[in-house]
Amino acid sequence: MTHTRYAFVKANWHSDIVDRAIDGFQELIPAAQIDVYDVPGAFEMPLLARDLAQTGQYAAIACAAFVVDGGIYRHDFVAQAVVDGLMRAGMDSGVPVLSVSLTPHHYQETDHHNAIYRAHFVEKGREAAQAALGIVRTRAALSQAA
């Protein structure tokens, strides 16, 4: 059975930037085929991605977050844990789980930086949609060849 629904999980931290990823995603996959879920932050994405994958309703799941160094701790360990968790969710479930998580080393909350990252998230959302469609198409071809 080929699924035509996609899940898009987005972190609420820096939502004014992160939410642009869904704009890019919807350029290639119609909004009517996408269920959007919000989570508090990036760290919560892998658990929800796993739960969504286990429902069997989605062809692929994209997860978007903006993990910045807030000066209190290094954001590297959060970013690594998130990417590892997303990969594990995909491997354990057999459903592609894609990351639209950016971890800039130099981010300042200025109009200039915000504009750059908003535009970048649109592009990354578009790339995630391309990846989702591509992996679903490849897996369907493999399934038919078997």
Short mmCIF file of N, CA, C and O in Angstrom, two decimals:
data_model
loop_
_atom_site.label_atom_id
_atom_site.label_comp_id
_atom_site.label_asym_id
_atom_site.label_seq_id
_atom_site.Cartn_x
_atom_site.Cartn_y
_atom_site.Cartn_z
N MET A 1 0.84 -1.19 0.00
CA MET A 1 0.00 0.00 0.00
C MET A 1 0.88 1.25 0.00
O MET A 1 1.79 1.39 0.80
N THR A 2 0.63 2.14 -0.93
CA THR A 2 1.39 3.38 -1.02
C THR A 2 0.65 4.49 -0.27
O THR A 2 -0.50 4.79 -0.58
N HIS A 3 1.32 5.05 0.71
CA HIS A 3 0.72 6.13 1.49
C HIS A 3 0.88 7.45 0.74
O HIS A 3 1.89 7.69 0.08
N THR A 4 -0.09 8.30 0.88
CA THR A 4 -0.02 9.62 0.24
C THR A 4 -0.04 10.74 1.26
O THR A 4 -0.15 11.90 0.89
N ARG A 5 0.07 10.40 2.53
CA ARG A 5 0.08 11.41 3.59
C ARG A 5 1.50 11.56 4.12
O ARG A 5 2.27 10.59 4.15
N TYR A 6 1.80 12.76 4.55
CA TYR A 6 3.10 13.08 5.10
C TYR A 6 2.89 13.81 6.42
O TYR A 6 1.95 14.58 6.56
N ALA A 7 3.78 13.56 7.37
CA ALA A 7 3.74 14.29 8.64
C ALA A 7 4.88 15.30 8.63
O ALA A 7 5.96 15.03 8.11
N PHE A 8 4.61 16.45 9.22
CA PHE A 8 5.63 17.49 9.35
C PHE A 8 5.62 17.94 10.81
O PHE A 8 4.64 18.49 11.29
N VAL A 9 6.72 17.68 11.50
CA VAL A 9 6.86 18.03 12.91
C VAL A 9 7.76 19.25 13.00
O VAL A 9 8.85 19.26 12.42
N LYS A 10 7.32 20.25 13.75
CA LYS A 10 8.15 21.46 13.85
C LYS A 10 8.25 21.91 15.31
O LYS A 10 7.29 21.89 16.06
N ALA A 11 9.46 22.31 15.65
CA ALA A 11 9.74 22.79 17.00
C ALA A 11 9.27 24.24 17.14
O ALA A 11 9.38 25.04 16.21
N ASN A 12 8.77 24.57 18.32
CA ASN A 12 8.26 25.92 18.55
C ASN A 12 9.32 26.96 18.86
O ASN A 12 9.06 28.15 18.73
N TRP A 13 10.52 26.53 19.26
CA TRP A 13 11.59 27.51 19.49
C TRP A 13 11.92 28.15 18.15
O TRP A 13 12.12 27.47 17.15
N HIS A 14 11.96 29.46 18.12
CA HIS A 14 12.23 30.22 16.88
C HIS A 14 11.21 29.88 15.80
O HIS A 14 11.56 29.74 14.63
N SER A 15 9.95 29.77 16.19
CA SER A 15 8.91 29.35 15.24
C SER A 15 8.78 30.32 14.06
O SER A 15 8.40 29.91 12.96
N ASP A 16 9.11 31.59 14.26
CA ASP A 16 9.03 32.54 13.15
C ASP A 16 9.99 32.16 12.03
O ASP A 16 9.75 32.47 10.87
N ILE A 17 11.04 31.43 12.36
CA ILE A 17 12.00 30.95 11.36
C ILE A 17 11.65 29.52 10.94
O ILE A 17 11.54 29.22 9.76
N VAL A 18 11.46 28.65 11.91
CA VAL A 18 11.22 27.23 11.64
C VAL A 18 9.96 27.01 10.80
O VAL A 18 9.95 26.15 9.90
N ASP A 19 8.93 27.78 11.04
CA ASP A 19 7.67 27.60 10.31
C ASP A 19 7.83 27.84 8.81
O ASP A 19 6.98 27.40 8.02
N ARG A 20 8.87 28.50 8.38
CA ARG A 20 9.08 28.72 6.95
C ARG A 20 9.39 27.41 6.23
O ARG A 20 9.17 27.29 5.03
N ALA A 21 9.88 26.40 6.96
CA ALA A 21 10.19 25.11 6.33
C ALA A 21 8.93 24.47 5.76
O ALA A 21 8.98 23.84 4.69
N ILE A 22 7.82 24.62 6.44
CA ILE A 22 6.58 24.03 5.92
C ILE A 22 6.17 24.73 4.63
O ILE A 22 5.60 24.09 3.73
N ASP A 23 6.50 26.01 4.49
CA ASP A 23 6.20 26.72 3.25
C ASP A 23 6.91 26.06 2.07
O ASP A 23 6.30 25.82 1.02
N GLY A 24 8.18 25.76 2.24
CA GLY A 24 8.94 25.10 1.18
C GLY A 24 8.45 23.69 0.93
O GLY A 24 8.36 23.24 -0.22
N PHE A 25 8.12 22.97 1.99
CA PHE A 25 7.63 21.60 1.88
C PHE A 25 6.34 21.57 1.06
O PHE A 25 6.15 20.71 0.20
N GLN A 26 5.47 22.55 1.30
CA GLN A 26 4.19 22.61 0.60
C GLN A 26 4.30 23.08 -0.84
O GLN A 26 3.33 23.00 -1.59
N GLU A 27 5.45 23.53 -1.24
CA GLU A 27 5.64 23.87 -2.66
C GLU A 27 5.61 22.62 -3.53
O GLU A 27 5.28 22.68 -4.70
N LEU A 28 5.97 21.47 -2.94
CA LEU A 28 6.04 20.22 -3.69
C LEU A 28 5.01 19.19 -3.28
O LEU A 28 4.64 18.32 -4.06
N ILE A 29 4.57 19.24 -2.04
CA ILE A 29 3.57 18.31 -1.53
C ILE A 29 2.37 19.14 -1.09
O ILE A 29 2.51 20.03 -0.25
N PRO A 30 1.19 18.86 -1.65
CA PRO A 30 0.02 19.67 -1.32
C PRO A 30 -0.30 19.67 0.19
O PRO A 30 -0.19 18.64 0.86
N ALA A 31 -0.70 20.82 0.69
CA ALA A 31 -1.02 20.97 2.12
C ALA A 31 -2.07 19.96 2.56
O ALA A 31 -2.04 19.50 3.71
N ALA A 32 -2.98 19.58 1.68
CA ALA A 32 -4.03 18.63 2.03
C ALA A 32 -3.49 17.24 2.34
O ALA A 32 -4.18 16.43 2.96
N GLN A 33 -2.24 16.97 1.95
CA GLN A 33 -1.62 15.67 2.19
C GLN A 33 -0.66 15.70 3.39
O GLN A 33 -0.01 14.71 3.68
N ILE A 34 -0.61 16.83 4.09
CA ILE A 34 0.36 17.00 5.17
C ILE A 34 -0.36 17.25 6.49
O ILE A 34 -1.21 18.13 6.59
N ASP A 35 0.01 16.46 7.50
CA ASP A 35 -0.45 16.71 8.86
C ASP A 35 0.70 17.38 9.60
O ASP A 35 1.81 16.84 9.63
N VAL A 36 0.44 18.54 10.19
CA VAL A 36 1.47 19.32 10.86
C VAL A 36 1.32 19.17 12.37
O VAL A 36 0.22 19.29 12.91
N TYR A 37 2.45 18.92 13.03
CA TYR A 37 2.48 18.75 14.48
C TYR A 37 3.53 19.68 15.08
O TYR A 37 4.64 19.79 14.56
N ASP A 38 3.17 20.32 16.18
CA ASP A 38 4.10 21.18 16.90
C ASP A 38 4.63 20.45 18.13
O ASP A 38 3.88 19.72 18.79
N VAL A 39 5.90 20.67 18.43
CA VAL A 39 6.51 20.17 19.66
C VAL A 39 7.22 21.35 20.32
O VAL A 39 7.55 22.34 19.65
N PRO A 40 7.46 21.27 21.62
CA PRO A 40 8.09 22.40 22.31
C PRO A 40 9.46 22.78 21.73
O PRO A 40 9.74 23.95 21.49
N GLY A 41 10.31 21.79 21.51
CA GLY A 41 11.65 22.06 20.99
C GLY A 41 12.17 20.88 20.19
O GLY A 41 11.48 19.86 20.03
N ALA A 42 13.39 21.00 19.72
CA ALA A 42 13.99 19.96 18.89
C ALA A 42 14.10 18.63 19.61
O ALA A 42 13.91 17.57 19.01
N PHE A 43 14.39 18.68 20.88
CA PHE A 43 14.62 17.46 21.65
C PHE A 43 13.40 16.54 21.67
O PHE A 43 13.54 15.32 21.80
N GLU A 44 12.21 17.09 21.50
CA GLU A 44 10.99 16.30 21.53
C GLU A 44 10.62 15.69 20.17
O GLU A 44 9.72 14.86 20.09
N MET A 45 11.30 16.09 19.11
CA MET A 45 10.94 15.62 17.78
C MET A 45 11.11 14.11 17.57
O MET A 45 10.21 13.48 16.99
N PRO A 46 12.21 13.50 17.99
CA PRO A 46 12.36 12.06 17.72
C PRO A 46 11.26 11.19 18.30
O PRO A 46 10.79 10.25 17.64
N LEU A 47 10.82 11.49 19.50
CA LEU A 47 9.77 10.69 20.13
C LEU A 47 8.47 10.79 19.33
O LEU A 47 7.83 9.78 19.03
N LEU A 48 8.08 12.01 18.95
CA LEU A 48 6.85 12.17 18.18
C LEU A 48 7.01 11.55 16.80
O LEU A 48 6.08 10.91 16.29
N ALA A 49 8.17 11.70 16.19
CA ALA A 49 8.40 11.09 14.88
C ALA A 49 8.23 9.58 14.95
O ALA A 49 7.59 8.97 14.08
N ARG A 50 8.77 8.97 16.00
CA ARG A 50 8.62 7.53 16.18
C ARG A 50 7.14 7.16 16.34
O ARG A 50 6.65 6.22 15.71
N ASP A 51 6.44 7.90 17.19
CA ASP A 51 5.02 7.63 17.42
C ASP A 51 4.21 7.76 16.12
O ASP A 51 3.34 6.93 15.84
N LEU A 52 4.48 8.80 15.35
CA LEU A 52 3.77 9.00 14.09
C LEU A 52 4.10 7.88 13.10
O LEU A 52 3.21 7.37 12.40
N ALA A 53 5.35 7.50 13.03
CA ALA A 53 5.76 6.43 12.12
C ALA A 53 5.05 5.13 12.46
O ALA A 53 4.62 4.39 11.57
N GLN A 54 4.91 4.86 13.73
CA GLN A 54 4.28 3.61 14.17
C GLN A 54 2.78 3.54 13.85
O GLN A 54 2.21 2.47 13.85
N THR A 55 2.17 4.67 13.53
CA THR A 55 0.75 4.64 13.17
C THR A 55 0.53 3.98 11.81
O THR A 55 -0.58 3.54 11.52
N GLY A 56 1.56 3.96 10.97
CA GLY A 56 1.43 3.39 9.64
C GLY A 56 0.66 4.28 8.66
O GLY A 56 0.31 3.84 7.57
N GLN A 57 0.43 5.53 9.02
CA GLN A 57 -0.36 6.43 8.18
C GLN A 57 0.47 7.27 7.20
O GLN A 57 -0.10 7.88 6.31
N TYR A 58 1.79 7.31 7.40
CA TYR A 58 2.59 8.29 6.67
C TYR A 58 3.64 7.65 5.76
O TYR A 58 4.30 6.69 6.13
N ALA A 59 3.78 8.24 4.58
CA ALA A 59 4.81 7.82 3.64
C ALA A 59 6.18 8.26 4.14
O ALA A 59 7.18 7.57 3.95
N ALA A 60 6.23 9.43 4.77
CA ALA A 60 7.48 9.98 5.32
C ALA A 60 7.13 11.04 6.34
O ALA A 60 6.01 11.57 6.36
N ILE A 61 8.10 11.33 7.19
CA ILE A 61 7.93 12.32 8.24
C ILE A 61 9.11 13.28 8.18
O ILE A 61 10.26 12.84 8.17
N ALA A 62 8.83 14.57 8.11
CA ALA A 62 9.88 15.59 8.12
C ALA A 62 9.83 16.31 9.46
O ALA A 62 8.74 16.57 10.00
N CYS A 63 10.99 16.63 10.01
CA CYS A 63 11.07 17.30 11.31
C CYS A 63 11.96 18.52 11.19
O CYS A 63 13.09 18.43 10.70
N ALA A 64 11.47 19.67 11.66
CA ALA A 64 12.19 20.92 11.50
C ALA A 64 12.44 21.59 12.85
O ALA A 64 11.54 21.67 13.69
N ALA A 65 13.69 22.06 13.02
CA ALA A 65 14.06 22.78 14.24
C ALA A 65 15.24 23.69 13.96
O ALA A 65 15.99 23.48 13.00
N PHE A 66 15.41 24.67 14.81
CA PHE A 66 16.53 25.62 14.74
C PHE A 66 17.21 25.56 16.10
O PHE A 66 16.67 26.07 17.08
N VAL A 67 18.35 24.91 16.16
CA VAL A 67 19.06 24.70 17.42
C VAL A 67 20.24 25.67 17.46
O VAL A 67 21.19 25.52 16.70
N VAL A 68 20.15 26.66 18.34
CA VAL A 68 21.21 27.67 18.42
C VAL A 68 21.93 27.59 19.76
O VAL A 68 21.40 27.08 20.74
N ASP A 69 23.13 28.10 19.76
CA ASP A 69 23.94 28.14 20.97
C ASP A 69 23.48 29.34 21.80
O ASP A 69 23.70 30.48 21.43
N GLY A 70 22.80 29.04 22.90
CA GLY A 70 22.27 30.10 23.74
C GLY A 70 23.25 30.60 24.78
O GLY A 70 22.91 31.43 25.62
N GLY A 71 24.47 30.09 24.76
CA GLY A 71 25.48 30.56 25.68
C GLY A 71 25.46 29.83 27.02
O GLY A 71 26.38 29.99 27.82
N ILE A 72 24.43 29.05 27.29
CA ILE A 72 24.35 28.33 28.56
C ILE A 72 25.00 26.96 28.42
O ILE A 72 25.64 26.47 29.33
N TYR A 73 24.83 26.33 27.31
CA TYR A 73 25.43 25.03 27.04
C TYR A 73 25.71 24.95 25.54
O TYR A 73 25.19 25.73 24.76
N ARG A 74 26.50 24.00 25.17
CA ARG A 74 26.79 23.81 23.76
C ARG A 74 25.61 23.14 23.08
O ARG A 74 25.10 22.13 23.55
N HIS A 75 25.18 23.70 21.99
CA HIS A 75 24.04 23.15 21.26
C HIS A 75 24.40 21.89 20.49
O HIS A 75 23.52 21.18 20.03
N ASP A 76 25.68 21.60 20.39
CA ASP A 76 26.12 20.43 19.63
C ASP A 76 25.51 19.14 20.16
O ASP A 76 25.08 18.28 19.38
N PHE A 77 25.47 18.97 21.48
CA PHE A 77 24.95 17.71 22.00
C PHE A 77 23.45 17.58 21.77
O PHE A 77 22.94 16.49 21.54
N VAL A 78 22.73 18.68 21.78
CA VAL A 78 21.29 18.63 21.48
C VAL A 78 21.10 18.25 20.01
O VAL A 78 20.31 17.35 19.70
N ALA A 79 21.82 18.91 19.14
CA ALA A 79 21.69 18.63 17.71
C ALA A 79 22.03 17.18 17.40
O ALA A 79 21.32 16.51 16.65
N GLN A 80 23.09 16.67 17.99
CA GLN A 80 23.50 15.28 17.75
C GLN A 80 22.45 14.31 18.27
O GLN A 80 22.10 13.33 17.60
N ALA A 81 21.91 14.57 19.46
CA ALA A 81 20.89 13.70 20.02
C ALA A 81 19.64 13.69 19.15
O ALA A 81 19.02 12.64 18.94
N VAL A 82 19.27 14.84 18.62
CA VAL A 82 18.08 14.94 17.79
C VAL A 82 18.27 14.17 16.48
O VAL A 82 17.42 13.36 16.10
N VAL A 83 19.38 14.38 15.82
CA VAL A 83 19.62 13.70 14.55
C VAL A 83 19.71 12.19 14.76
O VAL A 83 19.15 11.41 13.99
N ASP A 84 20.41 11.78 15.81
CA ASP A 84 20.48 10.34 16.12
C ASP A 84 19.09 9.77 16.39
O ASP A 84 18.76 8.68 15.93
N GLY A 85 18.28 10.50 17.15
CA GLY A 85 16.93 10.04 17.47
C GLY A 85 16.04 9.95 16.24
O GLY A 85 15.25 9.01 16.11
N LEU A 86 16.16 10.93 15.35
CA LEU A 86 15.36 10.89 14.13
C LEU A 86 15.76 9.71 13.25
O LEU A 86 14.91 9.02 12.69
N MET A 87 17.06 9.48 13.14
CA MET A 87 17.54 8.34 12.36
C MET A 87 17.05 7.03 12.96
O MET A 87 16.58 6.13 12.25
N ARG A 88 17.11 6.94 14.27
CA ARG A 88 16.64 5.73 14.94
C ARG A 88 15.15 5.51 14.72
O ARG A 88 14.70 4.39 14.48
N ALA A 89 14.36 6.58 14.79
CA ALA A 89 12.92 6.47 14.57
C ALA A 89 12.64 5.92 13.18
O ALA A 89 11.78 5.05 13.00
N GLY A 90 13.38 6.40 12.20
CA GLY A 90 13.20 5.91 10.83
C GLY A 90 13.65 4.48 10.66
O GLY A 90 12.95 3.65 10.05
N MET A 91 14.80 4.15 11.21
CA MET A 91 15.33 2.79 11.08
C MET A 91 14.45 1.78 11.81
O MET A 91 14.18 0.70 11.30
N ASP A 92 13.99 2.14 13.00
CA ASP A 92 13.16 1.21 13.79
C ASP A 92 11.78 1.00 13.18
O ASP A 92 11.21 -0.08 13.30
N SER A 93 11.25 2.03 12.54
CA SER A 93 9.88 1.95 12.03
C SER A 93 9.81 1.57 10.55
O SER A 93 8.77 1.11 10.09
N GLY A 94 10.88 1.82 9.82
CA GLY A 94 10.85 1.59 8.39
C GLY A 94 10.20 2.73 7.62
O GLY A 94 10.02 2.65 6.41
N VAL A 95 9.87 3.80 8.30
CA VAL A 95 9.29 4.99 7.67
C VAL A 95 10.39 6.05 7.57
O VAL A 95 11.04 6.34 8.58
N PRO A 96 10.61 6.63 6.40
CA PRO A 96 11.63 7.67 6.28
C PRO A 96 11.33 8.86 7.21
O PRO A 96 10.22 9.39 7.21
N VAL A 97 12.32 9.22 8.01
CA VAL A 97 12.22 10.39 8.89
C VAL A 97 13.34 11.34 8.48
O VAL A 97 14.52 10.99 8.55
N LEU A 98 12.95 12.52 8.05
CA LEU A 98 13.88 13.48 7.47
C LEU A 98 14.11 14.65 8.42
O LEU A 98 13.19 15.10 9.09
N SER A 99 15.34 15.15 8.43
CA SER A 99 15.68 16.26 9.31
C SER A 99 15.81 17.56 8.53
O SER A 99 16.53 17.64 7.55
N VAL A 100 15.10 18.57 9.00
CA VAL A 100 15.24 19.94 8.51
C VAL A 100 15.72 20.75 9.71
O VAL A 100 15.17 21.79 10.05
N SER A 101 16.72 20.23 10.39
CA SER A 101 17.23 20.87 11.60
C SER A 101 18.54 21.59 11.29
O SER A 101 19.48 20.96 10.80
N LEU A 102 18.56 22.86 11.56
CA LEU A 102 19.76 23.66 11.33
C LEU A 102 20.38 24.03 12.66
O LEU A 102 19.68 24.34 13.63
N THR A 103 21.71 24.03 12.70
CA THR A 103 22.45 24.31 13.93
C THR A 103 23.56 25.32 13.64
O THR A 103 24.73 24.95 13.59
N PRO A 104 23.22 26.58 13.44
CA PRO A 104 24.25 27.56 13.11
C PRO A 104 25.20 27.83 14.28
O PRO A 104 24.78 27.83 15.44
N HIS A 105 26.45 28.02 13.95
CA HIS A 105 27.44 28.35 14.99
C HIS A 105 27.40 29.83 15.34
O HIS A 105 27.77 30.22 16.43
N HIS A 106 26.96 30.63 14.38
CA HIS A 106 26.95 32.08 14.61
C HIS A 106 25.59 32.64 14.24
O HIS A 106 25.34 32.98 13.09
N TYR A 107 24.71 32.69 15.22
CA TYR A 107 23.39 33.27 14.99
C TYR A 107 23.18 34.39 15.98
O TYR A 107 23.44 34.25 17.18
N GLN A 108 22.73 35.51 15.46
CA GLN A 108 22.36 36.65 16.30
C GLN A 108 20.93 37.02 15.93
O GLN A 108 20.57 37.04 14.75
N GLU A 109 20.14 37.30 16.92
CA GLU A 109 18.74 37.61 16.68
C GLU A 109 18.60 39.04 16.16
O GLU A 109 18.13 39.94 16.84
N THR A 110 19.03 39.20 14.91
CA THR A 110 18.93 40.48 14.23
C THR A 110 18.01 40.32 13.01
O THR A 110 17.79 39.19 12.55
N ASP A 111 17.51 41.42 12.49
CA ASP A 111 16.67 41.34 11.30
C ASP A 111 17.41 40.68 10.14
O ASP A 111 16.84 39.88 9.40
N HIS A 112 18.69 41.00 10.00
CA HIS A 112 19.50 40.44 8.91
C HIS A 112 19.61 38.92 9.03
O HIS A 112 19.33 38.20 8.07
N HIS A 113 20.01 38.42 10.19
CA HIS A 113 20.14 36.97 10.38
C HIS A 113 18.79 36.28 10.28
O HIS A 113 18.68 35.20 9.68
N ASN A 114 17.76 36.86 10.86
CA ASN A 114 16.43 36.25 10.79
C ASN A 114 15.96 36.10 9.34
O ASN A 114 15.40 35.07 8.97
N ALA A 115 16.20 37.11 8.52
CA ALA A 115 15.81 37.04 7.10
C ALA A 115 16.59 35.94 6.38
O ALA A 115 16.01 35.18 5.59
N ILE A 116 17.86 35.83 6.66
CA ILE A 116 18.69 34.79 6.03
C ILE A 116 18.16 33.41 6.40
O ILE A 116 17.98 32.55 5.53
N TYR A 117 17.91 33.18 7.68
CA TYR A 117 17.49 31.85 8.11
C TYR A 117 16.05 31.54 7.72
O TYR A 117 15.72 30.39 7.44
N ARG A 118 15.19 32.54 7.65
CA ARG A 118 13.83 32.28 7.15
C ARG A 118 13.89 31.76 5.72
O ARG A 118 13.23 30.77 5.36
N ALA A 119 14.66 32.44 4.88
CA ALA A 119 14.79 32.02 3.48
C ALA A 119 15.45 30.64 3.39
O ALA A 119 15.05 29.81 2.57
N HIS A 120 16.42 30.39 4.25
CA HIS A 120 17.11 29.11 4.23
C HIS A 120 16.16 27.97 4.64
O HIS A 120 16.22 26.87 4.07
N PHE A 121 15.28 28.23 5.58
CA PHE A 121 14.33 27.21 5.99
C PHE A 121 13.32 26.89 4.89
O PHE A 121 12.88 25.75 4.76
N VAL A 122 12.95 27.87 4.09
CA VAL A 122 12.07 27.60 2.95
C VAL A 122 12.78 26.62 2.02
O VAL A 122 12.21 25.61 1.59
N GLU A 123 14.04 26.89 1.72
CA GLU A 123 14.82 26.01 0.84
C GLU A 123 14.97 24.63 1.45
O GLU A 123 14.81 23.62 0.76
N LYS A 124 15.27 24.55 2.73
CA LYS A 124 15.43 23.24 3.39
C LYS A 124 14.10 22.47 3.42
O LYS A 124 14.09 21.25 3.29
N GLY A 125 12.99 23.16 3.57
CA GLY A 125 11.69 22.50 3.50
C GLY A 125 11.43 21.93 2.13
O GLY A 125 10.93 20.80 1.99
N ARG A 126 11.80 22.68 1.11
CA ARG A 126 11.66 22.21 -0.27
C ARG A 126 12.54 20.97 -0.50
O ARG A 126 12.10 19.99 -1.09
N GLU A 127 13.77 21.02 0.01
CA GLU A 127 14.68 19.88 -0.13
C GLU A 127 14.15 18.65 0.61
O GLU A 127 14.28 17.52 0.12
N ALA A 128 13.52 18.85 1.76
CA ALA A 128 12.94 17.73 2.51
C ALA A 128 11.80 17.10 1.72
O ALA A 128 11.65 15.87 1.69
N ALA A 129 10.99 17.93 1.08
CA ALA A 129 9.90 17.40 0.25
C ALA A 129 10.46 16.60 -0.92
O ALA A 129 9.95 15.51 -1.24
N GLN A 130 11.51 17.11 -1.55
CA GLN A 130 12.14 16.37 -2.65
C GLN A 130 12.67 15.03 -2.15
O GLN A 130 12.51 14.00 -2.81
N ALA A 131 13.30 15.04 -0.99
CA ALA A 131 13.84 13.80 -0.41
C ALA A 131 12.71 12.83 -0.07
O ALA A 131 12.82 11.62 -0.35
N ALA A 132 11.64 13.34 0.52
CA ALA A 132 10.51 12.48 0.88
C ALA A 132 9.91 11.83 -0.37
O ALA A 132 9.70 10.61 -0.40
N LEU A 133 9.66 12.62 -1.38
CA LEU A 133 9.09 12.08 -2.62
C LEU A 133 10.05 11.09 -3.28
O LEU A 133 9.63 10.04 -3.78
N GLY A 134 11.34 11.41 -3.25
CA GLY A 134 12.34 10.54 -3.87
C GLY A 134 12.48 9.21 -3.17
O GLY A 134 12.50 8.16 -3.83
N ILE A 135 12.56 9.21 -1.85
CA ILE A 135 12.73 7.95 -1.12
C ILE A 135 11.46 7.10 -1.20
O ILE A 135 11.53 5.87 -1.33
N VAL A 136 10.31 7.74 -1.20
CA VAL A 136 9.05 6.99 -1.32
C VAL A 136 8.98 6.34 -2.71
O VAL A 136 8.60 5.17 -2.85
N ARG A 137 9.35 7.08 -3.74
CA ARG A 137 9.33 6.56 -5.11
C ARG A 137 10.32 5.39 -5.25
O ARG A 137 9.99 4.35 -5.82
N THR A 138 11.52 5.54 -4.70
CA THR A 138 12.53 4.48 -4.79
C THR A 138 12.09 3.23 -4.05
O THR A 138 12.23 2.11 -4.56
N ARG A 139 11.55 3.41 -2.87
CA ARG A 139 11.10 2.24 -2.08
C ARG A 139 9.92 1.54 -2.76
O ARG A 139 9.81 0.33 -2.73
N ALA A 140 9.04 2.31 -3.40
CA ALA A 140 7.92 1.70 -4.11
C ALA A 140 8.43 0.89 -5.30
O ALA A 140 7.94 -0.22 -5.57
N ALA A 141 9.43 1.41 -6.01
CA ALA A 141 10.01 0.68 -7.13
C ALA A 141 10.68 -0.62 -6.66
O ALA A 141 10.56 -1.66 -7.31
N LEU A 142 11.38 -0.56 -5.53
CA LEU A 142 11.99 -1.75 -4.97
C LEU A 142 10.94 -2.79 -4.59
O LEU A 142 11.12 -3.99 -4.81
N SER A 143 9.86 -2.32 -4.02
CA SER A 143 8.78 -3.20 -3.61
C SER A 143 8.14 -3.90 -4.81
O SER A 143 7.81 -5.09 -4.76
N GLN A 144 7.96 -3.16 -5.90
CA GLN A 144 7.35 -3.73 -7.10
C GLN A 144 8.29 -4.70 -7.80
O GLN A 144 7.84 -5.66 -8.40
N ALA A 145 9.59 -4.46 -7.68
CA ALA A 145 10.57 -5.33 -8.33
C ALA A 145 10.72 -6.66 -7.59
O ALA A 145 11.14 -7.66 -8.16
N ALA A 146 10.35 -6.67 -6.32
CA ALA A 146 10.53 -7.90 -5.53
C ALA A 146 9.50 -8.95 -5.82
O ALA A 146 8.53 -8.83 -6.40
#
